[in-house]
């Protein structure tokens, strides 16, 4: 891919970019509020013992609580979106008082020439053995970039032994669809698609569900899923999973 088309992809992005920042600007304090409360509660409960946090898919940090971020000594933020660093700094006041030290990376640690490449992340993480890792609404975006499901599953499987050596968490799109109001802000644990089909049937609404390929990758039938009204006309169902290392095993 040449530089111009790469910039085009990053700027508009299938998974973020300008349109996502505009939606955040428009809805973050209103429509997104119940979803952001769920993310906040999840991250507060997870709060890992590591003093450094790596965030993959940081974007403008529109769904991340500032208090949670400021509780770390160091943030390592990864997103290829050329606007994301500036917006993240503004949203969270990263130059302000009490702000953690931070580093921004626009390099791609997931894909090489468009293909999943687990070594990229494994080797990069090896240089940061004492950092916790947050996949911040990125795993469900990966099939939009490369729809090779087997390659995604293999990539995730190869990462597992390395993830087990640090605290990590993910919240990720499970399903999305047009419409969605009024659904409750959380769905009960258990299979989600039948629930949505029943709901749409009762309301006599057309329903075309996009599967983001994460429900089998990160099975979390024990957890309730969150309903994120991204816009008045677009809903995402978001899953979450976390692992917290025993504090005595973490070097600070
Ligand atoms: C849905 S957004 C993430 C939202 C963000 N965590 C927030 O709180 O607003 C997905 C992000 O993943 C980013 N992304 C796409 N490919 C990526 C990659 N290979 N590594 C890291 N981030 C990537 C996109 O640029 C986009 O900003």
PDB file of C-alpha atoms in Angstrom, residues 86-204:
ATOM      1  CA  UNK A  86      -3.466  15.079  19.685  1.00  0.00           C
ATOM      2  CA  UNK A  87      -7.094  14.229  20.533  1.00  0.00           C
ATOM      3  CA  UNK A  88      -6.133  11.805  23.323  1.00  0.00           C
ATOM      4  CA  UNK A  89      -3.910  14.481  24.899  1.00  0.00           C
ATOM      5  CA  UNK A  90      -6.755  17.016  24.770  1.00  0.00           C
ATOM      6  CA  UNK A  91      -9.477  14.655  26.021  1.00  0.00           C
ATOM      7  CA  UNK A  92      -7.435  13.535  29.034  1.00  0.00           C
ATOM      8  CA  UNK A  93      -5.312  16.630  29.707  1.00  0.00           C
ATOM      9  CA  UNK A  94      -2.147  14.562  29.426  1.00  0.00           C
ATOM     10  CA  UNK A  95       0.140  17.560  29.919  1.00  0.00           C
ATOM     11  CA  UNK A  96      -1.690  18.627  33.058  1.00  0.00           C
ATOM     12  CA  UNK A  97      -0.954  18.265  36.756  1.00  0.00           C
ATOM     13  CA  UNK A  98      -0.598  14.696  37.997  1.00  0.00           C
ATOM     14  CA  UNK A  99      -0.494  13.404  34.442  1.00  0.00           C
ATOM     15  CA  UNK A 100       1.396  10.137  33.859  1.00  0.00           C
ATOM     16  CA  UNK A 101       4.464   9.985  31.639  1.00  0.00           C
ATOM     17  CA  UNK A 102       3.382   8.727  28.215  1.00  0.00           C
ATOM     18  CA  UNK A 103       4.672   7.503  24.878  1.00  0.00           C
ATOM     19  CA  UNK A 104       2.734   7.292  21.641  1.00  0.00           C
ATOM     20  CA  UNK A 105       3.315   4.671  18.909  1.00  0.00           C
ATOM     21  CA  UNK A 106       1.746   4.722  15.445  1.00  0.00           C
ATOM     22  CA  UNK A 107       3.497   1.493  14.407  1.00  0.00           C
ATOM     23  CA  UNK A 108       1.408  -1.572  13.676  1.00  0.00           C
ATOM     24  CA  UNK A 109       2.038  -4.420  16.142  1.00  0.00           C
ATOM     25  CA  UNK A 110      -0.755  -6.621  14.776  1.00  0.00           C
ATOM     26  CA  UNK A 111      -0.436  -6.746  10.980  1.00  0.00           C
ATOM     27  CA  UNK A 112       2.480  -6.975   8.610  1.00  0.00           C
ATOM     28  CA  UNK A 113       1.562  -6.260   4.962  1.00  0.00           C
ATOM     29  CA  UNK A 114      -2.073  -6.762   5.937  1.00  0.00           C
ATOM     30  CA  UNK A 115      -1.535 -10.230   7.481  1.00  0.00           C
ATOM     31  CA  UNK A 116      -1.807 -11.145  11.168  1.00  0.00           C
ATOM     32  CA  UNK A 117       1.679 -11.489  12.637  1.00  0.00           C
ATOM     33  CA  UNK A 118       1.776 -12.437  16.329  1.00  0.00           C
ATOM     34  CA  UNK A 119       5.594 -12.060  16.566  1.00  0.00           C
ATOM     35  CA  UNK A 120       5.262  -8.287  16.217  1.00  0.00           C
ATOM     36  CA  UNK A 121       3.333  -7.940  19.466  1.00  0.00           C
ATOM     37  CA  UNK A 122       5.142 -10.770  21.260  1.00  0.00           C
ATOM     38  CA  UNK A 123       8.588  -9.221  20.601  1.00  0.00           C
ATOM     39  CA  UNK A 124       7.428  -5.699  21.420  1.00  0.00           C
ATOM     40  CA  UNK A 125       5.810  -6.853  24.683  1.00  0.00           C
ATOM     41  CA  UNK A 126       9.014  -8.696  25.621  1.00  0.00           C
ATOM     42  CA  UNK A 127      10.722  -5.275  25.819  1.00  0.00           C
ATOM     43  CA  UNK A 128       8.040  -4.182  28.346  1.00  0.00           C
ATOM     44  CA  UNK A 129       7.783  -7.150  30.713  1.00  0.00           C
ATOM     45  CA  UNK A 130       6.248  -5.144  33.563  1.00  0.00           C
ATOM     46  CA  UNK A 131       3.435  -3.432  31.713  1.00  0.00           C
ATOM     47  CA  UNK A 132      -0.240  -4.387  31.824  1.00  0.00           C
ATOM     48  CA  UNK A 133      -2.022  -4.503  28.476  1.00  0.00           C
ATOM     49  CA  UNK A 134      -5.436  -3.182  27.468  1.00  0.00           C
ATOM     50  CA  UNK A 135      -7.060  -3.980  24.119  1.00  0.00           C
ATOM     51  CA  UNK A 136      -9.345  -0.962  24.006  1.00  0.00           C
ATOM     52  CA  UNK A 137     -12.160  -1.855  21.643  1.00  0.00           C
ATOM     53  CA  UNK A 138      -9.755  -3.119  19.008  1.00  0.00           C
ATOM     54  CA  UNK A 139     -10.161  -6.927  18.838  1.00  0.00           C
ATOM     55  CA  UNK A 140     -13.642  -6.707  17.274  1.00  0.00           C
ATOM     56  CA  UNK A 141     -12.290  -4.258  14.687  1.00  0.00           C
ATOM     57  CA  UNK A 142      -9.649  -6.653  13.384  1.00  0.00           C
ATOM     58  CA  UNK A 143     -11.997  -8.624  11.050  1.00  0.00           C
ATOM     59  CA  UNK A 144     -12.877  -5.283   9.408  1.00  0.00           C
ATOM     60  CA  UNK A 145      -9.195  -4.928   8.485  1.00  0.00           C
ATOM     61  CA  UNK A 146      -8.496  -8.570   7.594  1.00  0.00           C
ATOM     62  CA  UNK A 147     -11.436 -10.985   7.412  1.00  0.00           C
ATOM     63  CA  UNK A 148      -9.341 -14.185   7.486  1.00  0.00           C
ATOM     64  CA  UNK A 149     -11.028 -15.761  10.525  1.00  0.00           C
ATOM     65  CA  UNK A 150      -8.583 -18.688  10.790  1.00  0.00           C
ATOM     66  CA  UNK A 151      -5.634 -16.285  10.780  1.00  0.00           C
ATOM     67  CA  UNK A 152      -7.263 -14.216  13.551  1.00  0.00           C
ATOM     68  CA  UNK A 153      -7.866 -17.327  15.670  1.00  0.00           C
ATOM     69  CA  UNK A 154      -4.259 -18.509  15.127  1.00  0.00           C
ATOM     70  CA  UNK A 155      -2.883 -15.032  15.970  1.00  0.00           C
ATOM     71  CA  UNK A 156      -4.878 -14.935  19.200  1.00  0.00           C
ATOM     72  CA  UNK A 157      -3.857 -18.501  20.164  1.00  0.00           C
ATOM     73  CA  UNK A 158      -0.164 -17.664  19.621  1.00  0.00           C
ATOM     74  CA  UNK A 159      -0.457 -14.659  21.946  1.00  0.00           C
ATOM     75  CA  UNK A 160      -1.972 -16.595  24.858  1.00  0.00           C
ATOM     76  CA  UNK A 161       1.204 -17.883  26.585  1.00  0.00           C
ATOM     77  CA  UNK A 162       2.622 -14.344  26.505  1.00  0.00           C
ATOM     78  CA  UNK A 163      -0.560 -12.713  27.764  1.00  0.00           C
ATOM     79  CA  UNK A 164      -0.536 -15.122  30.730  1.00  0.00           C
ATOM     80  CA  UNK A 165       2.670 -13.414  31.922  1.00  0.00           C
ATOM     81  CA  UNK A 166       1.047 -10.017  32.557  1.00  0.00           C
ATOM     82  CA  UNK A 167      -2.285  -8.483  33.497  1.00  0.00           C
ATOM     83  CA  UNK A 168      -4.432  -7.859  30.443  1.00  0.00           C
ATOM     84  CA  UNK A 169      -7.972  -6.848  29.622  1.00  0.00           C
ATOM     85  CA  UNK A 170     -10.115  -6.324  26.581  1.00  0.00           C
ATOM     86  CA  UNK A 171     -13.467  -4.816  25.790  1.00  0.00           C
ATOM     87  CA  UNK A 172     -14.485  -5.483  22.233  1.00  0.00           C
ATOM     88  CA  UNK A 173     -17.388  -5.400  19.797  1.00  0.00           C
ATOM     89  CA  UNK A 174     -19.271  -8.691  19.681  1.00  0.00           C
ATOM     90  CA  UNK A 175     -22.099  -7.655  17.362  1.00  0.00           C
ATOM     91  CA  UNK A 176     -23.389  -4.471  15.794  1.00  0.00           C
ATOM     92  CA  UNK A 177     -26.514  -3.499  13.910  1.00  0.00           C
ATOM     93  CA  UNK A 178     -28.527  -0.549  12.644  1.00  0.00           C
ATOM     94  CA  UNK A 179     -31.133   0.705  15.122  1.00  0.00           C
ATOM     95  CA  UNK A 180     -31.187  -0.463  18.722  1.00  0.00           C
ATOM     96  CA  UNK A 181     -33.292   1.892  20.794  1.00  0.00           C
ATOM     97  CA  UNK A 182     -34.548   1.153  23.369  1.00  0.00           C
ATOM     98  CA  UNK A 183     -32.421  -1.756  24.603  1.00  0.00           C
ATOM     99  CA  UNK A 184     -31.276  -1.944  28.254  1.00  0.00           C
ATOM    100  CA  UNK A 185     -27.676  -0.801  28.895  1.00  0.00           C
ATOM    101  CA  UNK A 186     -26.602  -4.383  29.741  1.00  0.00           C
ATOM    102  CA  UNK A 187     -27.658  -7.764  28.378  1.00  0.00           C
ATOM    103  CA  UNK A 188     -27.761 -10.759  30.735  1.00  0.00           C
ATOM    104  CA  UNK A 189     -25.025 -13.453  30.497  1.00  0.00           C
ATOM    105  CA  UNK A 190     -25.639 -16.116  27.846  1.00  0.00           C
ATOM    106  CA  UNK A 191     -26.039 -16.271  24.062  1.00  0.00           C
ATOM    107  CA  UNK A 192     -26.685 -12.810  22.638  1.00  0.00           C
ATOM    108  CA  UNK A 193     -27.846 -13.316  19.059  1.00  0.00           C
ATOM    109  CA  UNK A 194     -31.086 -15.192  20.025  1.00  0.00           C
ATOM    110  CA  UNK A 195     -31.855 -12.465  22.532  1.00  0.00           C
ATOM    111  CA  UNK A 196     -31.481  -9.742  19.914  1.00  0.00           C
ATOM    112  CA  UNK A 197     -33.584 -11.693  17.412  1.00  0.00           C
ATOM    113  CA  UNK A 198     -36.346 -12.096  20.020  1.00  0.00           C
ATOM    114  CA  UNK A 199     -36.152  -8.400  20.907  1.00  0.00           C
ATOM    115  CA  UNK A 200     -36.362  -7.324  17.245  1.00  0.00           C
ATOM    116  CA  UNK A 201     -39.266  -9.758  16.675  1.00  0.00           C
ATOM    117  CA  UNK A 202     -41.234  -8.282  19.593  1.00  0.00           C
ATOM    118  CA  UNK A 203     -40.628  -4.728  18.374  1.00  0.00           C
ATOM    119  CA  UNK A 204     -41.248  -5.773  14.745  1.00  0.00           C
TER     120      UNK A 204
END
